[in-house]
mmCIF file of C-alpha atoms in Angstrom:
data_model
loop_
_atom_site.group_PDB
_atom_site.id
_atom_site.type_symbol
_atom_site.label_atom_id
_atom_site.label_comp_id
_atom_site.label_asym_id
_atom_site.label_seq_id
_atom_site.Cartn_x
_atom_site.Cartn_y
_atom_site.Cartn_z
ATOM 1 C CA UNK A 140 67.798 175.508 76.112
ATOM 2 C CA UNK A 141 67.703 179.439 75.287
ATOM 3 C CA UNK A 142 67.921 181.885 78.088
ATOM 4 C CA UNK A 143 64.535 183.758 76.748
ATOM 5 C CA UNK A 144 62.619 180.452 76.274
ATOM 6 C CA UNK A 145 64.579 179.949 80.098
ATOM 7 C CA UNK A 146 62.981 182.892 81.539
ATOM 8 C CA UNK A 147 59.834 181.913 79.931
ATOM 9 C CA UNK A 148 59.420 178.906 81.466
ATOM 10 C CA UNK A 149 60.268 180.039 84.811
ATOM 11 C CA UNK A 150 57.723 183.202 84.860
ATOM 12 C CA UNK A 151 54.791 180.397 83.097
ATOM 13 C CA UNK A 152 55.540 178.000 86.210
ATOM 14 C CA UNK A 153 55.161 180.642 88.885
ATOM 15 C CA UNK A 154 52.041 181.990 87.326
ATOM 16 C CA UNK A 155 50.498 178.550 87.218
ATOM 17 C CA UNK A 156 51.770 177.429 90.488
ATOM 18 C CA UNK A 157 51.260 180.793 92.682
ATOM 19 C CA UNK A 158 47.261 181.950 91.289
ATOM 20 C CA UNK A 159 46.274 178.503 92.838
ATOM 21 C CA UNK A 160 48.266 178.668 96.001
ATOM 22 C CA UNK A 161 47.762 182.441 96.868
ATOM 23 C CA UNK A 162 44.285 182.870 94.946
ATOM 24 C CA UNK A 163 40.594 182.226 95.974
ATOM 25 C CA UNK A 164 38.124 180.889 94.573
ATOM 26 C CA UNK A 165 34.209 181.021 95.576
ATOM 27 C CA UNK A 166 32.112 177.803 96.380
ATOM 28 C CA UNK A 167 28.316 177.450 96.988
ATOM 29 C CA UNK A 168 26.397 175.456 99.286
ATOM 30 C CA UNK A 169 22.833 174.831 100.718
ATOM 31 C CA UNK A 170 21.455 175.046 103.966
ATOM 32 C CA UNK A 171 18.353 172.568 104.863
ATOM 33 C CA UNK A 172 16.042 172.169 107.555
ATOM 34 C CA UNK A 173 17.837 168.812 109.220
ATOM 35 C CA UNK A 174 14.273 167.071 109.478
ATOM 36 C CA UNK A 175 12.141 168.088 106.515
ATOM 37 C CA UNK A 176 15.299 168.447 104.149
ATOM 38 C CA UNK A 177 13.002 171.460 102.504
ATOM 39 C CA UNK A 178 15.538 174.625 102.193
ATOM 40 C CA UNK A 179 15.874 177.519 104.431
ATOM 41 C CA UNK A 180 15.865 180.986 103.419
ATOM 42 C CA UNK A 181 17.385 184.040 104.972
ATOM 43 C CA UNK A 182 19.780 182.024 106.874
ATOM 44 C CA UNK A 183 22.792 183.489 108.095
ATOM 45 C CA UNK A 184 26.095 182.107 106.569
ATOM 46 C CA UNK A 185 29.554 183.527 107.988
ATOM 47 C CA UNK A 186 33.337 182.308 107.247
ATOM 48 C CA UNK A 187 36.171 183.963 108.839
ATOM 49 C CA UNK A 188 39.692 182.510 107.087
ATOM 50 C CA UNK A 189 42.742 183.026 109.258
ATOM 51 C CA UNK A 190 46.387 182.713 109.221
ATOM 52 C CA UNK A 191 48.944 182.183 111.296
ATOM 53 C CA UNK A 192 50.208 184.926 113.088
ATOM 54 C CA UNK A 193 53.788 186.486 113.330
ATOM 55 C CA UNK A 194 55.977 185.562 116.825
ATOM 56 C CA UNK A 195 56.712 183.306 119.024
ATOM 57 C CA UNK A 196 54.836 179.899 118.530
ATOM 58 C CA UNK A 197 51.729 179.689 121.172
ATOM 59 C CA UNK A 198 51.718 183.260 121.332
ATOM 60 C CA UNK A 199 51.771 183.908 117.830
ATOM 61 C CA UNK A 200 47.476 184.082 117.622
ATOM 62 C CA UNK A 201 45.826 184.416 114.049
ATOM 63 C CA UNK A 202 45.627 187.400 111.307
ATOM 64 C CA UNK A 203 42.277 187.420 109.776
ATOM 65 C CA UNK A 204 42.297 187.027 106.147
ATOM 66 C CA UNK A 205 39.366 187.814 105.020
ATOM 67 C CA UNK A 206 35.606 187.768 106.585
ATOM 68 C CA UNK A 207 32.691 187.111 104.245
ATOM 69 C CA UNK A 208 28.880 186.586 105.124
ATOM 70 C CA UNK A 209 25.832 186.253 103.556
ATOM 71 C CA UNK A 210 21.968 185.520 103.327
ATOM 72 C CA UNK A 211 20.587 182.253 101.674
ATOM 73 C CA UNK A 212 17.895 182.356 98.853
ATOM 74 C CA UNK A 213 15.051 181.171 98.617
ATOM 75 C CA UNK A 214 16.548 177.520 97.528
ATOM 76 C CA UNK A 215 18.331 177.578 100.654
ATOM 77 C CA UNK A 216 21.740 178.208 98.270
ATOM 78 C CA UNK A 217 24.803 180.481 99.335
ATOM 79 C CA UNK A 218 27.913 180.979 97.733
ATOM 80 C CA UNK A 219 31.436 181.576 99.847
ATOM 81 C CA UNK A 220 34.726 182.617 99.335
ATOM 82 C CA UNK A 221 37.398 179.899 99.298
ATOM 83 C CA UNK A 222 41.090 179.701 99.657
ATOM 84 C CA UNK A 223 43.516 177.811 98.545
ATOM 85 C CA UNK A 224 44.948 174.854 101.267
ATOM 86 C CA UNK A 225 48.024 177.926 102.279
ATOM 87 C CA UNK A 226 45.002 179.071 104.224
ATOM 88 C CA UNK A 227 43.357 175.928 106.013
ATOM 89 C CA UNK A 228 42.372 177.698 109.104
ATOM 90 C CA UNK A 229 38.889 178.736 109.223
ATOM 91 C CA UNK A 230 35.696 179.331 111.339
ATOM 92 C CA UNK A 231 32.519 179.082 109.234
ATOM 93 C CA UNK A 232 28.699 179.552 111.088
ATOM 94 C CA UNK A 233 25.419 179.147 109.539
ATOM 95 C CA UNK A 234 22.712 180.539 112.016
ATOM 96 C CA UNK A 235 18.609 180.782 111.365
ATOM 97 C CA UNK A 236 16.728 181.868 114.605
ATOM 98 C CA UNK A 237 14.309 178.856 115.367
ATOM 99 C CA UNK A 238 17.627 176.840 114.399
ATOM 100 C CA UNK A 239 20.783 175.232 116.516
ATOM 101 C CA UNK A 240 23.897 177.673 114.995
ATOM 102 C CA UNK A 241 25.924 174.990 113.202
ATOM 103 C CA UNK A 242 29.786 176.170 113.180
ATOM 104 C CA UNK A 243 32.534 174.677 111.879
ATOM 105 C CA UNK A 244 34.731 174.103 114.861
ATOM 106 C CA UNK A 245 31.731 173.755 117.644
ATOM 107 C CA UNK A 246 28.643 171.134 117.926
ATOM 108 C CA UNK A 247 26.044 172.571 119.382
ATOM 109 C CA UNK A 248 24.541 172.575 122.600
ATOM 110 C CA UNK A 249 27.601 169.977 123.941
ATOM 111 C CA UNK A 250 30.004 171.759 122.089
ATOM 112 C CA UNK A 251 32.038 169.055 121.493
ATOM 113 C CA UNK A 252 34.544 169.680 118.787
ATOM 114 C CA UNK A 253 33.632 168.631 115.335
ATOM 115 C CA UNK A 254 36.453 166.708 113.302
ATOM 116 C CA UNK A 255 34.778 166.200 110.413
ATOM 117 C CA UNK A 256 33.477 169.490 108.205
ATOM 118 C CA UNK A 257 35.907 171.009 105.109
ATOM 119 C CA UNK A 258 34.706 173.527 102.791
ATOM 120 C CA UNK A 259 33.654 171.820 99.154
ATOM 121 C CA UNK A 260 32.276 173.110 96.101
ATOM 122 C CA UNK A 261 27.986 171.970 96.649
ATOM 123 C CA UNK A 262 28.315 171.299 100.666
ATOM 124 C CA UNK A 263 24.981 170.907 102.264
ATOM 125 C CA UNK A 264 24.222 172.354 106.009
ATOM 126 C CA UNK A 265 21.601 170.334 107.640
ATOM 127 C CA UNK A 266 20.432 172.981 110.482
ATOM 128 C CA UNK A 267 18.759 171.699 114.105
ATOM 129 C CA UNK A 268 15.523 173.070 114.883
ATOM 130 C CA UNK A 269 16.307 174.651 118.830
ATOM 131 C CA UNK A 270 14.528 172.508 121.347
ATOM 132 C CA UNK A 271 12.675 173.868 124.688
ATOM 133 C CA UNK A 272 15.547 172.272 126.538
ATOM 134 C CA UNK A 273 18.473 173.921 125.143
ATOM 135 C CA UNK A 274 20.007 176.451 127.243
ATOM 136 C CA UNK A 275 20.297 179.874 125.334
ATOM 137 C CA UNK A 276 23.596 181.185 126.139
#
């Protein structure tokens, strides 16, 4: 293989593997009422992408990569950034007055850890109505 072809192939492979690895794309989703399934308009959708911070293990913390927020439209639809698998750390939150805040890490109002959520295109977030017996803290 000649040198020019080898260099071209190397640049092509670097481009193909670096763009999906470090780039971001957009994903869509919908916020609906958990009881009725109807879309919820003007729900606040927030995501904070982070990566491990520099420093000793256990003390490094997290560095913010990007923060994005938007409101759902009349169909409850939203669009947010999604990063490659190198940046798996995120906190995703959806809130609308009158509903329980939905979070990707904790299940409210019990604060149990959520284990089953992944950012994906076409996701549906179901908001539960806030009940009188729930603490407002």
